[in-house]
Amino acid sequence: MIRVKKDAAEKPPLYPRVERKLPTVKEKGWVKIDGIMLRDHVDYIPQPGFQEILSTCDADVIFSGGSASAGKTWAILTEAMRGLGNNGYSAVLLKKELVETKAAGGMLADAKRLYQDMPGCVYTSSDSPTFDFPMWQSAIQLTHLNLQNESQEREAQEKAKNKQASYIAIDELT
């Protein structure tokens, strides 16, 4: 992982040039990548700080945490998109309870905003909402554990035994 501490430091050749103007009360902000202006609510880039560090990390296993509104859930959702162009890619995004996954303004709402407008996305609403991408035979699934008592914990363990996924993320699981 590379963290640039000085703006004058030379960046690797594949690292895009990112320019940002933060918004103020009077003026709207903007982001340019290699001179191309990103469109509001259409093009997305990780926020500086936590999201940017997470998205550039090449570790196989990451344990992270942060304050409220740091963008942890959004980072998980965007990271799940990384392998979509690979045939057979699958991502499983876990929350502790189903209610948390489908709550207004929760993970499902953000996932719909990110994934549904992508070409070829087929959304299936169910107990475990799924975003399928048939052109790549890939899928991103939001699911939950609903661990209320010991029997449900054993049931979740059995359910997880035969799961195979290219990317597994657990959001806010204590």
PDB file of C-alpha atoms in Angstrom:
ATOM      1  CA  MET A   1       0.000   0.000   0.000  1.00  0.00           C
ATOM      2  CA  ILE A   2       1.247   3.482  -0.803  1.00  0.00           C
ATOM      3  CA  ARG A   3       0.441   6.524   1.289  1.00  0.00           C
ATOM      4  CA  VAL A   4       1.671   9.783  -0.170  1.00  0.00           C
ATOM      5  CA  LYS A   5       2.657  12.093   2.686  1.00  0.00           C
ATOM      6  CA  LYS A   6       3.850  15.009   0.549  1.00  0.00           C
ATOM      7  CA  ASP A   7       2.051  16.344  -2.514  1.00  0.00           C
ATOM      8  CA  ALA A   8       5.414  16.922  -4.204  1.00  0.00           C
ATOM      9  CA  ALA A   9       6.300  13.204  -3.961  1.00  0.00           C
ATOM     10  CA  GLU A  10       6.371  11.377  -7.265  1.00  0.00           C
ATOM     11  CA  LYS A  11       3.386   9.080  -7.646  1.00  0.00           C
ATOM     12  CA  PRO A  12       3.516   5.649  -9.309  1.00  0.00           C
ATOM     13  CA  PRO A  13       2.742   5.774 -13.046  1.00  0.00           C
ATOM     14  CA  LEU A  14      -0.659   4.041 -12.706  1.00  0.00           C
ATOM     15  CA  TYR A  15      -1.863   6.317  -9.902  1.00  0.00           C
ATOM     16  CA  PRO A  16      -4.386   8.763 -11.421  1.00  0.00           C
ATOM     17  CA  ARG A  17      -4.003  12.479 -10.829  1.00  0.00           C
ATOM     18  CA  VAL A  18      -6.860  13.525  -8.535  1.00  0.00           C
ATOM     19  CA  GLU A  19      -7.805  17.159  -8.077  1.00  0.00           C
ATOM     20  CA  ARG A  20     -10.482  18.176  -5.582  1.00  0.00           C
ATOM     21  CA  LYS A  21     -12.202  21.406  -4.639  1.00  0.00           C
ATOM     22  CA  LEU A  22     -14.094  20.920  -1.416  1.00  0.00           C
ATOM     23  CA  PRO A  23     -17.592  22.412  -1.303  1.00  0.00           C
ATOM     24  CA  THR A  24     -18.391  25.447   0.814  1.00  0.00           C
ATOM     25  CA  VAL A  25     -21.668  27.081   1.779  1.00  0.00           C
ATOM     26  CA  LYS A  26     -21.435  29.372  -1.255  1.00  0.00           C
ATOM     27  CA  GLU A  27     -19.766  27.128  -3.830  1.00  0.00           C
ATOM     28  CA  LYS A  28     -20.215  23.580  -5.038  1.00  0.00           C
ATOM     29  CA  GLY A  29     -17.160  21.313  -4.896  1.00  0.00           C
ATOM     30  CA  TRP A  30     -15.799  19.163  -7.704  1.00  0.00           C
ATOM     31  CA  VAL A  31     -13.428  16.285  -8.407  1.00  0.00           C
ATOM     32  CA  LYS A  32     -11.266  15.752 -11.508  1.00  0.00           C
ATOM     33  CA  ILE A  33      -9.359  12.571 -12.304  1.00  0.00           C
ATOM     34  CA  ASP A  34      -6.631  12.992 -14.919  1.00  0.00           C
ATOM     35  CA  GLY A  35      -8.382  16.205 -16.034  1.00  0.00           C
ATOM     36  CA  ILE A  36     -11.840  14.620 -16.403  1.00  0.00           C
ATOM     37  CA  MET A  37     -14.579  16.140 -14.239  1.00  0.00           C
ATOM     38  CA  LEU A  38     -16.679  13.594 -12.320  1.00  0.00           C
ATOM     39  CA  ARG A  39     -20.463  13.939 -12.621  1.00  0.00           C
ATOM     40  CA  ASP A  40     -22.533  14.383  -9.445  1.00  0.00           C
ATOM     41  CA  HIS A  41     -24.363  11.223  -8.326  1.00  0.00           C
ATOM     42  CA  VAL A  42     -23.107   9.357 -11.422  1.00  0.00           C
ATOM     43  CA  ASP A  43     -19.342   8.962 -11.026  1.00  0.00           C
ATOM     44  CA  TYR A  44     -17.906   7.960  -7.667  1.00  0.00           C
ATOM     45  CA  ILE A  45     -14.452   8.111  -6.124  1.00  0.00           C
ATOM     46  CA  PRO A  46     -13.398   7.163  -2.575  1.00  0.00           C
ATOM     47  CA  GLN A  47     -13.351  10.002  -0.054  1.00  0.00           C
ATOM     48  CA  PRO A  48      -9.904  11.187   1.031  1.00  0.00           C
ATOM     49  CA  GLY A  49      -8.794   9.423   4.195  1.00  0.00           C
ATOM     50  CA  PHE A  50     -10.397   6.148   5.278  1.00  0.00           C
ATOM     51  CA  GLN A  51     -12.100   5.189   1.998  1.00  0.00           C
ATOM     52  CA  GLU A  52      -9.082   6.068  -0.119  1.00  0.00           C
ATOM     53  CA  ILE A  53      -6.723   4.084   2.115  1.00  0.00           C
ATOM     54  CA  LEU A  54      -9.078   1.076   2.133  1.00  0.00           C
ATOM     55  CA  SER A  55      -9.522   1.102  -1.646  1.00  0.00           C
ATOM     56  CA  THR A  56      -5.766   1.212  -2.310  1.00  0.00           C
ATOM     57  CA  CYS A  57      -4.888  -1.493   0.221  1.00  0.00           C
ATOM     58  CA  ASP A  58      -3.795  -4.760  -1.407  1.00  0.00           C
ATOM     59  CA  ALA A  59      -4.044  -6.935   1.720  1.00  0.00           C
ATOM     60  CA  ASP A  60      -6.084 -10.154   1.546  1.00  0.00           C
ATOM     61  CA  VAL A  61      -7.729  -9.598   4.943  1.00  0.00           C
ATOM     62  CA  ILE A  62      -8.565  -6.172   6.345  1.00  0.00           C
ATOM     63  CA  PHE A  63      -9.964  -5.382   9.774  1.00  0.00           C
ATOM     64  CA  SER A  64     -11.036  -1.777   9.979  1.00  0.00           C
ATOM     65  CA  GLY A  65     -13.104   0.554  12.066  1.00  0.00           C
ATOM     66  CA  GLY A  66     -13.860   4.197  12.302  1.00  0.00           C
ATOM     67  CA  SER A  67     -16.179   6.860  13.545  1.00  0.00           C
ATOM     68  CA  ALA A  68     -19.761   7.298  12.403  1.00  0.00           C
ATOM     69  CA  SER A  69     -20.053   8.715   8.877  1.00  0.00           C
ATOM     70  CA  ALA A  70     -16.460   7.760   7.986  1.00  0.00           C
ATOM     71  CA  GLY A  71     -17.814   5.871   4.956  1.00  0.00           C
ATOM     72  CA  LYS A  72     -17.165   2.293   6.094  1.00  0.00           C
ATOM     73  CA  THR A  73     -20.296   0.807   4.477  1.00  0.00           C
ATOM     74  CA  TRP A  74     -19.799   2.788   1.255  1.00  0.00           C
ATOM     75  CA  ALA A  75     -16.189   1.574   1.108  1.00  0.00           C
ATOM     76  CA  ILE A  76     -17.353  -2.050   1.455  1.00  0.00           C
ATOM     77  CA  LEU A  77     -19.912  -1.574  -1.337  1.00  0.00           C
ATOM     78  CA  THR A  78     -17.433   0.009  -3.742  1.00  0.00           C
ATOM     79  CA  GLU A  79     -14.760  -2.567  -2.911  1.00  0.00           C
ATOM     80  CA  ALA A  80     -17.247  -5.343  -3.805  1.00  0.00           C
ATOM     81  CA  MET A  81     -17.350  -3.948  -7.369  1.00  0.00           C
ATOM     82  CA  ARG A  82     -13.618  -4.472  -7.886  1.00  0.00           C
ATOM     83  CA  GLY A  83     -13.911  -8.013  -9.297  1.00  0.00           C
ATOM     84  CA  LEU A  84     -17.102  -7.642 -11.343  1.00  0.00           C
ATOM     85  CA  GLY A  85     -15.360  -7.985 -14.722  1.00  0.00           C
ATOM     86  CA  ASN A  86     -14.037 -11.446 -13.800  1.00  0.00           C
ATOM     87  CA  ASN A  87     -16.216 -14.412 -14.803  1.00  0.00           C
ATOM     88  CA  GLY A  88     -17.701 -16.206 -11.805  1.00  0.00           C
ATOM     89  CA  TYR A  89     -16.926 -13.407  -9.316  1.00  0.00           C
ATOM     90  CA  SER A  90     -19.162 -13.331  -6.267  1.00  0.00           C
ATOM     91  CA  ALA A  91     -19.345 -11.017  -3.279  1.00  0.00           C
ATOM     92  CA  VAL A  92     -21.216 -11.586  -0.033  1.00  0.00           C
ATOM     93  CA  LEU A  93     -21.835  -8.562   2.185  1.00  0.00           C
ATOM     94  CA  LEU A  94     -23.015  -9.458   5.672  1.00  0.00           C
ATOM     95  CA  LYS A  95     -24.890  -7.449   8.290  1.00  0.00           C
ATOM     96  CA  LYS A  96     -25.877  -8.691  11.726  1.00  0.00           C
ATOM     97  CA  GLU A  97     -29.645  -8.360  11.218  1.00  0.00           C
ATOM     98  CA  LEU A  98     -31.961  -8.249   8.190  1.00  0.00           C
ATOM     99  CA  VAL A  99     -33.632  -5.100   9.531  1.00  0.00           C
ATOM    100  CA  GLU A 100     -30.285  -3.245   9.382  1.00  0.00           C
ATOM    101  CA  THR A 101     -29.706  -4.291   5.772  1.00  0.00           C
ATOM    102  CA  LYS A 102     -33.073  -3.087   4.477  1.00  0.00           C
ATOM    103  CA  ALA A 103     -33.593  -0.027   6.709  1.00  0.00           C
ATOM    104  CA  ALA A 104     -34.228   3.294   4.985  1.00  0.00           C
ATOM    105  CA  GLY A 105     -30.897   4.913   4.244  1.00  0.00           C
ATOM    106  CA  GLY A 106     -29.098   1.650   4.997  1.00  0.00           C
ATOM    107  CA  MET A 107     -26.824  -0.652   3.052  1.00  0.00           C
ATOM    108  CA  LEU A 108     -29.492  -1.750   0.537  1.00  0.00           C
ATOM    109  CA  ALA A 109     -30.352   1.832  -0.417  1.00  0.00           C
ATOM    110  CA  ASP A 110     -26.670   2.623  -1.027  1.00  0.00           C
ATOM    111  CA  ALA A 111     -26.180  -0.631  -2.955  1.00  0.00           C
ATOM    112  CA  LYS A 112     -29.112   0.176  -5.233  1.00  0.00           C
ATOM    113  CA  ARG A 113     -27.679   3.640  -5.879  1.00  0.00           C
ATOM    114  CA  LEU A 114     -24.304   2.138  -6.838  1.00  0.00           C
ATOM    115  CA  TYR A 115     -25.172  -1.071  -8.654  1.00  0.00           C
ATOM    116  CA  GLN A 116     -28.612  -0.769 -10.303  1.00  0.00           C
ATOM    117  CA  ASP A 117     -27.572   1.773 -12.928  1.00  0.00           C
ATOM    118  CA  MET A 118     -24.647  -0.382 -14.059  1.00  0.00           C
ATOM    119  CA  PRO A 119     -25.193  -1.934 -17.517  1.00  0.00           C
ATOM    120  CA  GLY A 120     -26.562  -5.468 -17.326  1.00  0.00           C
ATOM    121  CA  CYS A 121     -27.420  -5.396 -13.614  1.00  0.00           C
ATOM    122  CA  VAL A 122     -30.378  -7.582 -12.638  1.00  0.00           C
ATOM    123  CA  TYR A 123     -31.672  -6.839  -9.133  1.00  0.00           C
ATOM    124  CA  THR A 124     -33.519  -9.548  -7.208  1.00  0.00           C
ATOM    125  CA  SER A 125     -35.366  -8.461  -4.085  1.00  0.00           C
ATOM    126  CA  SER A 126     -35.593 -11.210  -1.504  1.00  0.00           C
ATOM    127  CA  ASP A 127     -34.533 -12.124   2.014  1.00  0.00           C
ATOM    128  CA  SER A 128     -30.988 -11.694   0.678  1.00  0.00           C
ATOM    129  CA  PRO A 129     -31.103  -9.006  -2.057  1.00  0.00           C
ATOM    130  CA  THR A 130     -28.838  -9.867  -4.990  1.00  0.00           C
ATOM    131  CA  PHE A 131     -27.352  -7.835  -7.828  1.00  0.00           C
ATOM    132  CA  ASP A 132     -26.578 -10.206 -10.722  1.00  0.00           C
ATOM    133  CA  PHE A 133     -24.370  -9.352 -13.692  1.00  0.00           C
ATOM    134  CA  PRO A 134     -25.100 -12.162 -16.213  1.00  0.00           C
ATOM    135  CA  MET A 135     -22.565 -10.899 -18.775  1.00  0.00           C
ATOM    136  CA  TRP A 136     -19.776 -11.850 -16.335  1.00  0.00           C
ATOM    137  CA  GLN A 137     -21.660 -14.570 -14.430  1.00  0.00           C
ATOM    138  CA  SER A 138     -21.032 -12.439 -11.334  1.00  0.00           C
ATOM    139  CA  ALA A 139     -23.147 -11.440  -8.355  1.00  0.00           C
ATOM    140  CA  ILE A 140     -23.108  -9.259  -5.263  1.00  0.00           C
ATOM    141  CA  GLN A 141     -25.373 -10.465  -2.465  1.00  0.00           C
ATOM    142  CA  LEU A 142     -26.448  -8.651   0.685  1.00  0.00           C
ATOM    143  CA  THR A 143     -27.292 -11.025   3.478  1.00  0.00           C
ATOM    144  CA  HIS A 144     -27.561 -11.192   7.247  1.00  0.00           C
ATOM    145  CA  LEU A 145     -26.939 -13.512  10.168  1.00  0.00           C
ATOM    146  CA  ASN A 146     -29.805 -12.630  12.578  1.00  0.00           C
ATOM    147  CA  LEU A 147     -27.921 -13.945  15.588  1.00  0.00           C
ATOM    148  CA  GLN A 148     -30.496 -13.640  18.372  1.00  0.00           C
ATOM    149  CA  ASN A 149     -29.684 -16.778  20.341  1.00  0.00           C
ATOM    150  CA  GLU A 150     -27.377 -19.813  20.421  1.00  0.00           C
ATOM    151  CA  SER A 151     -29.490 -21.969  18.085  1.00  0.00           C
ATOM    152  CA  GLN A 152     -29.466 -19.243  15.430  1.00  0.00           C
ATOM    153  CA  GLU A 153     -25.704 -18.959  15.819  1.00  0.00           C
ATOM    154  CA  ARG A 154     -25.307 -22.679  15.055  1.00  0.00           C
ATOM    155  CA  GLU A 155     -27.726 -22.334  12.135  1.00  0.00           C
ATOM    156  CA  ALA A 156     -25.639 -19.451  10.713  1.00  0.00           C
ATOM    157  CA  GLN A 157     -22.456 -21.537  11.055  1.00  0.00           C
ATOM    158  CA  GLU A 158     -24.037 -24.412   9.111  1.00  0.00           C
ATOM    159  CA  LYS A 159     -25.341 -22.016   6.466  1.00  0.00           C
ATOM    160  CA  ALA A 160     -21.867 -20.506   6.005  1.00  0.00           C
ATOM    161  CA  LYS A 161     -19.999 -23.824   5.688  1.00  0.00           C
ATOM    162  CA  ASN A 162     -20.641 -24.303   1.977  1.00  0.00           C
ATOM    163  CA  LYS A 163     -20.518 -20.634   0.962  1.00  0.00           C
ATOM    164  CA  GLN A 164     -17.874 -19.706  -1.569  1.00  0.00           C
ATOM    165  CA  ALA A 165     -17.218 -16.106  -2.482  1.00  0.00           C
ATOM    166  CA  SER A 166     -14.438 -14.077  -4.042  1.00  0.00           C
ATOM    167  CA  TYR A 167     -15.080 -11.215  -1.615  1.00  0.00           C
ATOM    168  CA  ILE A 168     -16.637 -11.412   1.860  1.00  0.00           C
ATOM    169  CA  ALA A 169     -17.295  -8.302   3.915  1.00  0.00           C
ATOM    170  CA  ILE A 170     -18.878  -8.040   7.346  1.00  0.00           C
ATOM    171  CA  ASP A 171     -20.370  -4.652   8.165  1.00  0.00           C
ATOM    172  CA  GLU A 172     -20.830  -3.650  11.819  1.00  0.00           C
ATOM    173  CA  LEU A 173     -20.766  -7.149  13.249  1.00  0.00           C
ATOM    174  CA  THR A 174     -19.920  -7.029  16.948  1.00  0.00           C
TER     175      THR A 174
END
